[in-house]
Amino acid sequence: MSRESMLDHVVDVIAADGMAGLSIRTVAARAGVAIGTVQHWFPTKQAMLLAAMDRTARIAEQASAARLSLADPADRVRAVAELLVPADPSSPVSRVWIAFAAHAVADAEVRARYEQLWARTHAGVVGLLASAAPSAAASALDDAAGELLALADGLTIAVLDEPGRMPPARAAALIRRRVDAFLAELGG
């Protein structure tokens, strides 16, 4: 079994059972392989976790690539913002991302990786907002990106944990409305 296919099982375990369910034994059972096979690719739980974080970031970046090709800068901001909230309460990428966020509180290495990934995301959103509102002040763009990402985090948790109260369509509508407000405020 390849490292990438083993990593698929790691992500599946985290998405289904959170960080508490992640262990070399659990991944081996899910993959139908011996524990030693998992340890060949990931000698520790921490190695699995960090690889899963990187995998999730790559999946999110690939998903945003198509949205970045939209001609209108405001449409690019809207499309990427909608991508930041899950379209389905069972979204593995969203479930894993939120599990990482929670785990980062207690794990310095995970926190450092999470901060690094989040800083890239923040910089990307600032860039999108700047392209849609080129005359906006840098501090206003930075604040808008921070607020937008915080809203996306909150909506993601609500969609994953309370889909009856916050169905994905409602979350998408809320983030679209806030993006439109930001663009109006920023002069875009």
Coordinates of C-alpha atoms in Angstrom, one line a residue:
M1 CA 0.0 0.0 0.0
S2 CA 1.4 3.4 -1.0
R3 CA 1.9 6.3 1.4
E4 CA -0.8 8.3 -0.3
S5 CA -3.4 5.6 0.0
M6 CA -2.4 5.1 3.6
L7 CA -2.8 8.8 4.1
D8 CA -6.3 8.6 2.7
H9 CA -7.2 6.2 5.6
V10 CA -5.6 8.6 8.1
V11 CA -7.8 11.4 6.8
D12 CA -10.8 9.1 6.9
V13 CA -10.2 8.2 10.5
I14 CA -9.8 11.9 11.6
A15 CA -12.9 12.9 9.6
A16 CA -15.0 10.1 11.2
D17 CA -13.6 9.9 14.7
G18 CA -11.7 13.2 15.3
M19 CA -8.2 13.3 16.8
A20 CA -9.3 11.1 19.7
G21 CA -9.9 8.2 17.3
L22 CA -6.6 8.5 15.5
S23 CA -4.0 5.8 16.2
I24 CA -1.7 3.6 14.3
R25 CA -3.9 0.7 15.3
T26 CA -7.1 2.4 14.1
V27 CA -5.6 3.3 10.7
A28 CA -4.2 -0.2 10.2
A29 CA -7.7 -1.7 11.0
R30 CA -9.4 0.8 8.6
A31 CA -6.8 0.1 5.9
G32 CA -6.9 -3.7 6.4
V33 CA -3.1 -3.9 6.9
A34 CA -0.7 -4.8 9.7
I35 CA 0.4 -2.1 12.2
G36 CA 3.9 -2.3 10.8
T37 CA 2.6 -1.3 7.4
V38 CA 1.2 1.9 8.8
Q39 CA 4.4 2.5 10.8
H40 CA 6.5 2.1 7.7
W41 CA 4.9 5.3 6.3
F42 CA 4.1 7.0 9.6
P43 CA 6.2 6.0 12.5
T44 CA 4.2 8.0 15.0
K45 CA 0.7 9.4 15.5
Q46 CA 2.2 12.9 15.1
A47 CA 3.7 12.0 11.7
M48 CA 0.2 10.8 10.6
L49 CA -1.3 14.0 11.9
L50 CA 1.1 16.4 10.2
A51 CA 0.8 14.5 6.9
A52 CA -3.0 14.7 7.1
M53 CA -2.8 18.4 7.7
D54 CA -0.7 18.9 4.6
R55 CA -3.0 16.6 2.6
T56 CA -6.1 18.6 3.7
A57 CA -4.4 21.9 2.8
R58 CA -3.5 20.6 -0.7
I59 CA -7.1 19.4 -1.3
A60 CA -8.4 22.9 -0.3
E61 CA -5.9 24.6 -2.5
Q62 CA -6.8 22.4 -5.5
A63 CA -10.5 23.1 -4.9
S64 CA -9.9 26.9 -4.8
A65 CA -7.8 26.8 -8.0
A66 CA -10.8 26.7 -10.3
R67 CA -12.5 29.5 -8.5
L68 CA -9.4 31.7 -8.9
S69 CA -9.8 31.6 -12.6
L70 CA -13.1 33.5 -12.6
A71 CA -12.8 36.7 -14.6
D72 CA -14.5 39.1 -12.1
P73 CA -12.4 39.7 -8.9
A74 CA -15.5 40.1 -6.8
D75 CA -16.8 36.7 -8.1
R76 CA -13.4 35.2 -7.1
V77 CA -13.8 36.5 -3.6
R78 CA -17.4 35.1 -3.3
A79 CA -16.4 31.7 -4.8
V80 CA -13.5 31.2 -2.5
A81 CA -15.5 32.4 0.6
E82 CA -18.2 29.9 -0.2
L83 CA -15.5 27.2 -0.4
L84 CA -14.5 28.0 3.1
V85 CA -17.8 26.7 4.5
P86 CA -18.8 23.1 3.9
A87 CA -21.4 22.2 1.3
D88 CA -22.2 19.1 3.3
P89 CA -22.1 18.3 7.0
S90 CA -20.1 15.2 6.3
S91 CA -17.3 17.1 4.4
P92 CA -14.1 15.3 5.3
V93 CA -11.9 18.3 4.6
S94 CA -14.0 20.5 6.9
R95 CA -14.2 17.9 9.6
V96 CA -10.4 17.3 9.5
W97 CA -9.7 21.1 9.4
I98 CA -11.8 21.7 12.5
A99 CA -10.2 18.7 14.3
F100 CA -6.8 20.3 13.6
A101 CA -7.9 23.6 14.9
A102 CA -9.1 22.0 18.2
H103 CA -6.0 19.9 18.5
A104 CA -3.7 22.9 17.9
V105 CA -4.7 24.3 21.3
A106 CA -2.8 21.5 23.1
D107 CA -0.1 20.6 20.6
A108 CA 2.6 23.1 19.8
E109 CA 3.8 21.4 16.6
V110 CA 0.3 21.1 15.3
R111 CA -0.3 24.7 16.3
A112 CA 2.8 25.9 14.4
R113 CA 1.7 24.0 11.2
Y114 CA -1.9 25.2 11.6
E115 CA -0.8 28.8 12.0
Q116 CA 1.4 28.5 8.9
L117 CA -1.5 27.1 6.8
W118 CA -3.9 29.7 8.2
A119 CA -1.4 32.5 7.5
R120 CA -1.3 31.4 3.8
T121 CA -5.1 31.3 3.7
H122 CA -5.3 34.7 5.2
A123 CA -2.8 36.2 2.8
G124 CA -4.7 34.6 -0.1
V125 CA -8.0 36.2 1.0
V126 CA -6.3 39.6 1.5
G127 CA -5.0 39.3 -2.1
L128 CA -8.4 38.4 -3.4
L129 CA -10.0 41.3 -1.6
A130 CA -7.3 43.6 -2.8
S131 CA -7.9 42.6 -6.4
A132 CA -11.6 43.3 -6.0
A133 CA -11.1 46.6 -4.1
P134 CA -7.7 47.9 -5.3
S135 CA -8.1 51.3 -3.6
A136 CA -8.8 49.9 -0.1
A137 CA -6.3 50.4 2.6
A138 CA -4.1 47.5 3.5
S139 CA -5.3 47.5 7.1
A140 CA -8.9 47.4 6.0
L141 CA -8.2 44.5 3.7
D142 CA -6.4 42.7 6.5
D143 CA -9.3 43.3 8.9
A144 CA -11.9 42.1 6.4
A145 CA -9.9 38.9 5.7
G146 CA -9.6 38.2 9.4
E147 CA -13.3 38.7 9.9
L148 CA -14.3 36.7 6.9
L149 CA -12.1 33.8 8.0
A150 CA -13.5 33.9 11.5
L151 CA -17.0 33.9 10.1
A152 CA -16.1 30.9 7.9
D153 CA -14.7 29.0 11.0
G154 CA -17.9 29.7 13.0
L155 CA -20.2 28.7 10.1
T156 CA -18.1 25.6 9.5
I157 CA -18.6 24.5 13.1
A158 CA -22.3 25.2 12.9
V159 CA -22.8 23.3 9.7
L160 CA -20.8 20.3 11.0
D161 CA -22.3 20.2 14.5
E162 CA -25.8 21.7 14.0
P163 CA -26.9 21.2 10.3
G164 CA -30.5 21.5 11.3
R165 CA -29.9 25.0 12.6
M166 CA -27.3 25.9 10.0
P167 CA -27.8 24.0 6.8
P168 CA -25.0 24.4 4.2
A169 CA -27.2 26.5 1.9
R170 CA -27.8 29.0 4.7
A171 CA -24.1 29.2 5.6
A172 CA -23.3 29.8 2.0
A173 CA -25.9 32.6 1.8
L174 CA -24.6 34.2 5.0
I175 CA -21.0 34.2 3.8
R176 CA -22.0 35.6 0.4
R177 CA -23.9 38.4 2.1
R178 CA -21.0 39.3 4.3
V179 CA -18.6 39.2 1.3
D180 CA -20.9 41.6 -0.6
A181 CA -20.9 43.9 2.5
F182 CA -17.1 43.8 2.7
L183 CA -16.8 44.6 -1.0
A184 CA -19.2 47.6 -0.6
E185 CA -17.3 48.8 2.5
L186 CA -13.9 48.4 0.8
G187 CA -15.1 50.1 -2.4
G188 CA -15.0 47.1 -4.6

